[in-house]
Each structure stands twice: as structure tokens, then as C-alpha cells.
PDB file of C-alpha atoms in Angstrom:
ATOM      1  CA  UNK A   1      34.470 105.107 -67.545  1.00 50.00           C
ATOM      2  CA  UNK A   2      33.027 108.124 -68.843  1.00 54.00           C
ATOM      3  CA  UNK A   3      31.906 110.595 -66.483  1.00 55.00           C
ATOM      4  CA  UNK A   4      29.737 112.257 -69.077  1.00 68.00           C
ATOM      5  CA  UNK A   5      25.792 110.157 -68.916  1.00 70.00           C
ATOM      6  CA  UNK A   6      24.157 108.866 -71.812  1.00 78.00           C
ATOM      7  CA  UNK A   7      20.402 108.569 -70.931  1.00 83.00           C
ATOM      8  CA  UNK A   8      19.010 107.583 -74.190  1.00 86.00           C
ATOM      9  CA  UNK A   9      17.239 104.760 -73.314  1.00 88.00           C
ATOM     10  CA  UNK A  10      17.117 105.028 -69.948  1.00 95.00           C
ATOM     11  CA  UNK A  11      13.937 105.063 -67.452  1.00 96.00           C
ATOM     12  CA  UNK A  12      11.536 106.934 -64.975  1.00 96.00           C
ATOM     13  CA  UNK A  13      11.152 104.927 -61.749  1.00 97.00           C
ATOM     14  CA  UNK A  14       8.800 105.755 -58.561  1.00 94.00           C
ATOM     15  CA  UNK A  15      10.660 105.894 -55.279  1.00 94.00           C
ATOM     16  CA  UNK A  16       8.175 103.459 -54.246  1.00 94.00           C
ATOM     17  CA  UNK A  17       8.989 100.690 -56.425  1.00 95.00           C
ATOM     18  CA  UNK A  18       9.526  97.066 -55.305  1.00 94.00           C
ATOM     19  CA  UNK A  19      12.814  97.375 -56.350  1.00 94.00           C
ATOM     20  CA  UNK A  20      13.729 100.369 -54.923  1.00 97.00           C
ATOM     21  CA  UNK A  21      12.547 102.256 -51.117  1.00 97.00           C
ATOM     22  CA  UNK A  22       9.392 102.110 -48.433  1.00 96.00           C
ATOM     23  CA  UNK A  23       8.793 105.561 -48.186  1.00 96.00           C
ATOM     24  CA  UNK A  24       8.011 106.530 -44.017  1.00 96.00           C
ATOM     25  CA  UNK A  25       6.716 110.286 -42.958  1.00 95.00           C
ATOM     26  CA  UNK A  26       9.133 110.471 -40.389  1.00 96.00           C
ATOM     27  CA  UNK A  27       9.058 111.294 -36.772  1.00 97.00           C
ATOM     28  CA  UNK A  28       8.071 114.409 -37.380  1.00 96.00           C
ATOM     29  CA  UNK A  29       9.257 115.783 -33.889  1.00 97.00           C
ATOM     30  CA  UNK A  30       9.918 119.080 -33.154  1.00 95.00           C
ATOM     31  CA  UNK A  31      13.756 119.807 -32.630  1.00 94.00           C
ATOM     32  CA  UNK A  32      12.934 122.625 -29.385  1.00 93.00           C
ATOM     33  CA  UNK A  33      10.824 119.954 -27.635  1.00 94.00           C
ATOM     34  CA  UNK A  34      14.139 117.777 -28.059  1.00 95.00           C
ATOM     35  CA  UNK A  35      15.997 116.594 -25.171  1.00 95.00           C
ATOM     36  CA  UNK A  36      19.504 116.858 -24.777  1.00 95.00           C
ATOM     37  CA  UNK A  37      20.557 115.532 -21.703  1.00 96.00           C
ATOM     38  CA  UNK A  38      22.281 112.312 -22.292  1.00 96.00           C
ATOM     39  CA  UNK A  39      22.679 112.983 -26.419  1.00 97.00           C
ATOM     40  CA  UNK A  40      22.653 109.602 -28.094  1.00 97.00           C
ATOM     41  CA  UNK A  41      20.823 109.691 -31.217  1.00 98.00           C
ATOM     42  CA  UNK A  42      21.014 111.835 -34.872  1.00 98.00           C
ATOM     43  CA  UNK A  43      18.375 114.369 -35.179  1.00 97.00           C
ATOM     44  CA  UNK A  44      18.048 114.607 -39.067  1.00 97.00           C
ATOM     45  CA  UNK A  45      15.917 117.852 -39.871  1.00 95.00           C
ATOM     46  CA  UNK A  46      15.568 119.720 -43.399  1.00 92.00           C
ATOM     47  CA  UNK A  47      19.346 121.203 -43.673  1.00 87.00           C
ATOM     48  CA  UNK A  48      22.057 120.090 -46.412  1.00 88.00           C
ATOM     49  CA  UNK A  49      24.356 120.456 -43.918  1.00 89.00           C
ATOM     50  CA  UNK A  50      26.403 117.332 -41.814  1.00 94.00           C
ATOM     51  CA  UNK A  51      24.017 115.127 -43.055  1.00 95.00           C
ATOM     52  CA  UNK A  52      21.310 116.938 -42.381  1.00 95.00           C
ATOM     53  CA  UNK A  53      21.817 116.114 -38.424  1.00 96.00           C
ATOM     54  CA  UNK A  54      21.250 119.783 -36.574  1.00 95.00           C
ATOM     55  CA  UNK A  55      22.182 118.451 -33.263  1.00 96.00           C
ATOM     56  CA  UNK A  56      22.356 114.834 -31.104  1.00 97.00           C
ATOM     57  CA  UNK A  57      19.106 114.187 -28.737  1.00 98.00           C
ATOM     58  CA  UNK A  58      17.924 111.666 -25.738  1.00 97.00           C
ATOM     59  CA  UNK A  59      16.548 108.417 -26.982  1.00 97.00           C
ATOM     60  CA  UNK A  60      12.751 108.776 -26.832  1.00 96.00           C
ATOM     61  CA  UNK A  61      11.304 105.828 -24.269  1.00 95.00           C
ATOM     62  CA  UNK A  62       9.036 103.865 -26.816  1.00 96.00           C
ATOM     63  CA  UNK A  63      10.448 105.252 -30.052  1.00 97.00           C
ATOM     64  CA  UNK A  64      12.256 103.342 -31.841  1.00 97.00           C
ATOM     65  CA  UNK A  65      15.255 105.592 -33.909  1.00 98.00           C
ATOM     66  CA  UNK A  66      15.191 104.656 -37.715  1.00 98.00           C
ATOM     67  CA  UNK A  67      18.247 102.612 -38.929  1.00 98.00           C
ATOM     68  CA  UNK A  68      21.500 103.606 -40.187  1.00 98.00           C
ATOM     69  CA  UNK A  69      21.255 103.013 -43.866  1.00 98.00           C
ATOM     70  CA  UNK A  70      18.366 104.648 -44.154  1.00 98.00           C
ATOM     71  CA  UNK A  71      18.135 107.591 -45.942  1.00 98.00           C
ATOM     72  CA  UNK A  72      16.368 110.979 -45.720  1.00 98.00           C
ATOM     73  CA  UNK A  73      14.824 113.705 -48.020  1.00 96.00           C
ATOM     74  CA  UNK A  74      13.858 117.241 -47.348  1.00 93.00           C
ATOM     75  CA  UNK A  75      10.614 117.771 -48.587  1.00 92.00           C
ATOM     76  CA  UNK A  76      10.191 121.451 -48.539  1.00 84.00           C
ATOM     77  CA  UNK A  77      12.229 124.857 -47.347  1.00 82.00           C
ATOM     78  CA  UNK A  78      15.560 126.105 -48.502  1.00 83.00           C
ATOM     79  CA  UNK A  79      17.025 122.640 -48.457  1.00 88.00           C
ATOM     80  CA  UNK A  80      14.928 121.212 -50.309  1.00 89.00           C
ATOM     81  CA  UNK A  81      15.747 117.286 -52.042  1.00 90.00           C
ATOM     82  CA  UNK A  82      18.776 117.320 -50.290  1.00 93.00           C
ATOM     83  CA  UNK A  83      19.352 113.778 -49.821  1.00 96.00           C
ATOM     84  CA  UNK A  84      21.057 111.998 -47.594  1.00 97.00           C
ATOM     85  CA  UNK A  85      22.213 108.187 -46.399  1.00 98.00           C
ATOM     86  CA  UNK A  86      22.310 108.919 -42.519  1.00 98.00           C
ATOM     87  CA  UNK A  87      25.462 106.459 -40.954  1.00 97.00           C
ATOM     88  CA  UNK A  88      23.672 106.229 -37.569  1.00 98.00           C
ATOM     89  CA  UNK A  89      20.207 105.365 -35.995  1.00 98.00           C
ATOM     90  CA  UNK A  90      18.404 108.219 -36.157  1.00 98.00           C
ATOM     91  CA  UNK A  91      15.077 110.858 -35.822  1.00 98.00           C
ATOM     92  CA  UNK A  92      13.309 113.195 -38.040  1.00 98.00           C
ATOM     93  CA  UNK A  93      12.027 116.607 -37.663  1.00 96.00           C
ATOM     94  CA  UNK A  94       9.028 117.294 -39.594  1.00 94.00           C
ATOM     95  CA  UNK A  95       8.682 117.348 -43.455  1.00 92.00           C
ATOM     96  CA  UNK A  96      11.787 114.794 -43.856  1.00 96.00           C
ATOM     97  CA  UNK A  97      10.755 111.556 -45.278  1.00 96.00           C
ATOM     98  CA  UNK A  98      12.586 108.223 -44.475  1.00 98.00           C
ATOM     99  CA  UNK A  99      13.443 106.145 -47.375  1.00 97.00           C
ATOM    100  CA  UNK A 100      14.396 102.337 -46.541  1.00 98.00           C
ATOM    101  CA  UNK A 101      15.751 100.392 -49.234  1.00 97.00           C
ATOM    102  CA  UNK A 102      13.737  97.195 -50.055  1.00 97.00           C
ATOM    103  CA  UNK A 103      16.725  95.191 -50.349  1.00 96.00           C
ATOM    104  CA  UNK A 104      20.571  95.261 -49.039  1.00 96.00           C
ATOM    105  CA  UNK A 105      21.485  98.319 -51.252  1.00 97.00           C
ATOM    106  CA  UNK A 106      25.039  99.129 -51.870  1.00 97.00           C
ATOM    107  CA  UNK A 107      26.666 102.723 -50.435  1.00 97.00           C
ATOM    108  CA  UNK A 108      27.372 103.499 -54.057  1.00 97.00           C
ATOM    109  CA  UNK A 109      24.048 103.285 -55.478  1.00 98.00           C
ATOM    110  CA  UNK A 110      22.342 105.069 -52.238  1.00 98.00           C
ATOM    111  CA  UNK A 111      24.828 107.797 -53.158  1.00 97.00           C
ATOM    112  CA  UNK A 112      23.849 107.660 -56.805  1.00 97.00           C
ATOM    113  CA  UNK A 113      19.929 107.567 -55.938  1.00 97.00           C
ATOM    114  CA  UNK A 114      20.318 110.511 -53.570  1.00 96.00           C
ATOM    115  CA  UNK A 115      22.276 112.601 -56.124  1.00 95.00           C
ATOM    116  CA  UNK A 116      19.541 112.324 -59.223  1.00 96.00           C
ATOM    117  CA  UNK A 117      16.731 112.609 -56.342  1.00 95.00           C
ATOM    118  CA  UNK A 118      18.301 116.215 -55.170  1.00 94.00           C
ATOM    119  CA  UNK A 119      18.867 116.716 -58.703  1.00 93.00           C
ATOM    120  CA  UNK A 120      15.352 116.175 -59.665  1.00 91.00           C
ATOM    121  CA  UNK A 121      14.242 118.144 -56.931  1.00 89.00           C
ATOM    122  CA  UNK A 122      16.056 120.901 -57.285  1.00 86.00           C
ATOM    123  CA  UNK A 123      14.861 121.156 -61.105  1.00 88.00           C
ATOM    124  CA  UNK A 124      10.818 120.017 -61.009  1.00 82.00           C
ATOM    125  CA  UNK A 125       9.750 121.608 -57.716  1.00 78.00           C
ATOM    126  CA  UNK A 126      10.058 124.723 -55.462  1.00 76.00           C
ATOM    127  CA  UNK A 127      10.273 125.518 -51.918  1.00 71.00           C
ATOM    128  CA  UNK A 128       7.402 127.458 -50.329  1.00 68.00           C
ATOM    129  CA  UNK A 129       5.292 127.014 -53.821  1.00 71.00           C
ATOM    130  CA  UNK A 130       5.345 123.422 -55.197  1.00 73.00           C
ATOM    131  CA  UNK A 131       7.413 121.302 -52.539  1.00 76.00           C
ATOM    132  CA  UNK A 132       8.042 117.611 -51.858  1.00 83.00           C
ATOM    133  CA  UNK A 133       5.602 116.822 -49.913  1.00 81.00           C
ATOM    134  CA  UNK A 134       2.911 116.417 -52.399  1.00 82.00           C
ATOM    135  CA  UNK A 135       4.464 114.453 -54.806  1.00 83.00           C
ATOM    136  CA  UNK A 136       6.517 112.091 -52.563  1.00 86.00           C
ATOM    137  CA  UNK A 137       4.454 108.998 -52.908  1.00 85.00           C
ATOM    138  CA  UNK A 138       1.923 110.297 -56.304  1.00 86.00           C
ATOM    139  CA  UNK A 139       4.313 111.477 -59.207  1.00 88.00           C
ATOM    140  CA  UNK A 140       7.751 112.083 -58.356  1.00 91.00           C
ATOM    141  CA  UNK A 141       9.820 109.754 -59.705  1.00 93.00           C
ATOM    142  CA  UNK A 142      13.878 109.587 -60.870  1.00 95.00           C
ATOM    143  CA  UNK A 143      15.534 108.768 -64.352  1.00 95.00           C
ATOM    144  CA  UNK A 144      17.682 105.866 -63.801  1.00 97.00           C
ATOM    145  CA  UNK A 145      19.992 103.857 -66.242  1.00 96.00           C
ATOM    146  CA  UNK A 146      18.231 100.639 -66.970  1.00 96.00           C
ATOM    147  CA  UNK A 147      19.607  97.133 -67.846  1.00 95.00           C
ATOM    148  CA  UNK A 148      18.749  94.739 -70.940  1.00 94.00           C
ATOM    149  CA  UNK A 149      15.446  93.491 -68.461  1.00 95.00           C
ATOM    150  CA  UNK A 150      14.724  96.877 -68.305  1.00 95.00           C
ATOM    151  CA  UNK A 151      15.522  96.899 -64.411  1.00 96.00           C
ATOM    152  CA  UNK A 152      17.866  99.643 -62.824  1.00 97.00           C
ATOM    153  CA  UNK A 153      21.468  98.480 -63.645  1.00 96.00           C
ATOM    154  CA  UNK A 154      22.590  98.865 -60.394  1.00 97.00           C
ATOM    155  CA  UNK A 155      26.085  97.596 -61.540  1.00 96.00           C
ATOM    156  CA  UNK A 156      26.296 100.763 -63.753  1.00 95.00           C
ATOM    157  CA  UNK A 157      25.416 103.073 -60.884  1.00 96.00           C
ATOM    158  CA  UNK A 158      27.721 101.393 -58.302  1.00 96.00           C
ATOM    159  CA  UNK A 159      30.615 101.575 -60.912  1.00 96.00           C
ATOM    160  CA  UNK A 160      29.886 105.205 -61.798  1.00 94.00           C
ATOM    161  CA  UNK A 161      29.691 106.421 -58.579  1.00 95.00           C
ATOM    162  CA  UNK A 162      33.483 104.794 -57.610  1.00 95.00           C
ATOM    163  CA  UNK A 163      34.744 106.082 -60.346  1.00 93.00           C
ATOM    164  CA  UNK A 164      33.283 109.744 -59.331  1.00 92.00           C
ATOM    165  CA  UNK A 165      34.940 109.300 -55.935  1.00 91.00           C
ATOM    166  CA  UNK A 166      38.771 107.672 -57.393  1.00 92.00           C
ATOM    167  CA  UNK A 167      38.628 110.697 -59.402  1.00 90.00           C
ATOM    168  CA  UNK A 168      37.456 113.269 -56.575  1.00 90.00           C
ATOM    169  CA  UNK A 169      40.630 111.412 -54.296  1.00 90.00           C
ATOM    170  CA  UNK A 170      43.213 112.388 -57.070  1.00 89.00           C
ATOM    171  CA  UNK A 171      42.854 115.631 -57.490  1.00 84.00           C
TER     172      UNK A 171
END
């Protein structure tokens, strides 16, 4: 496969879509107000670093941690559309929305969807002037490659992405 894309022909799609997330606001806790005492669950805050987990905290009594799988999107500051599929349960700081896929997505294509929505980010919008935040569930939307129904070819994106990684693991 060709790691040079084609788009011709290819197609915008909301990340609200039926066929691809429910888009959540987050916890929106505050990382300072945290407690660390018996550290148990990912606190996912607006960094492209590890994840974007700055540090383990308590489970909150009564709050339930979003689900491994899911994945999450700085939506403003430095780090802004970094994407990322978190591999535990997990919390948010604020401005981090949760994306849950609507169906059992592969790794692959999460990996695929979070690189064109940093991507995209990091070319339509700009931290501390036109962030995320506004355009999360109004206009921003991701080019995807399409299939003959005019669907995302999820096949296409799931291959591409292996291929990315066999040839990332020989050199």
C-alpha cells in the first residue's frame, strides 16, 4: 500500500455522525482539587504528552470514570487537537471533550480518526484565538476516505494505518 493519500473523491464527515462518535464535555474537574491518595484512575487534561494523562487520581464517590476506548481531544491551549484513544478508565480536566465511538471501532481506525482530527486542528483553528471549543459539535468536521456507498471505508483506514505501523517497526 501506498503511504502517499489520494483524496479525490473523498468526504467531509461531522464527529457527530451516526456512524462515527457521541461527543461528551467531559468532567471538567480541576487537576489541584484532585486527590491523590489511593491513585487509581487516568486524569486526561489538555497535554500531547503520555496520552494526555498529567498524573493518576482517587476515584470520585458517584462519578463514574469514562471507558477505556474512549478517546479525548484538546479543545484549546498549546496542545491543541491532540488526540488521543485513552487505554484505561479515565477523567477529564476542563476543555477536553470525550469522544465515544457509536459502534465497536477498531484501534486502527481510532488511530486514523485521531491523526486527521489533530491534523485538522492544527491547520483550521488556533489556540487562544479560534479554539475547539466552538466548533466541536457546529462545523468541525474531518475528510475521510469514503467507500462505493459513500460511507467511511473503514477497511481502507484500518489497512493504512497497519501498514504505517509495519513500516514504523522496520526501520
Amino acid at each position: 500500500m501506498n503511504n502517499k493519500l489520494d483524496i479525490t473523491g473523498w468526504k467531509r464527515f461531522n464527529l457527530y455522525d451516526d456512524l462515527l462518535f457521541s461527543i461528551d464535555a467531559g468532567n471538567k474537574f480541576d487537576k489541584s482539587k484532585m486527590s491523590v491518595i489511593n491513585p487509581e484512575i487516568d486524569f486526561v487534561s489538555r497535554s500531547n504528552n503520555n496520552n494526555g494523562i498529567s498524573c493518576i487520581v482517587d476515584k470520585i464517590d458517584g462519578v463514574e470514570p469514562y471507558k477505556a476506548g474512549s478517546m479525548t481531544i484538546a479543545l484549546g491551549g498549546e496542545y491543541l487537537g491532540s488526540c488521543f484513544i485513552q487505554g484505561n478508565d479515565f477523567y477529564t480536566s476542563q476543555n477536553v471533550n470525550v469522544l465515544i465511538p457509536k459502534w465497536d471501532m477498531p484501534d486502527y481506525v481510532k488511530r486514523y480518526i485521531s491523526f486527521v482530527i489533530f491534523k485538522e486542528s492544527r491547520m483550521y483553528y488556533k489556540a487562544f484565538e479560534d479554539e475547539l471549543n466552538r466548533h466541536m459539535t457546529t462545523d468541525f468536521s474531518i475528510l475521510l476516505p469514503i467507500d462505493d456507498a459513500g460511507t467511511p471505508d473503514w477497511t481502507y483506514m484500518e489497512e493504512y494505518m497497519e501498514s504505517i505501523e509495519e513500516k514504523a517497526q522496520k526501520e
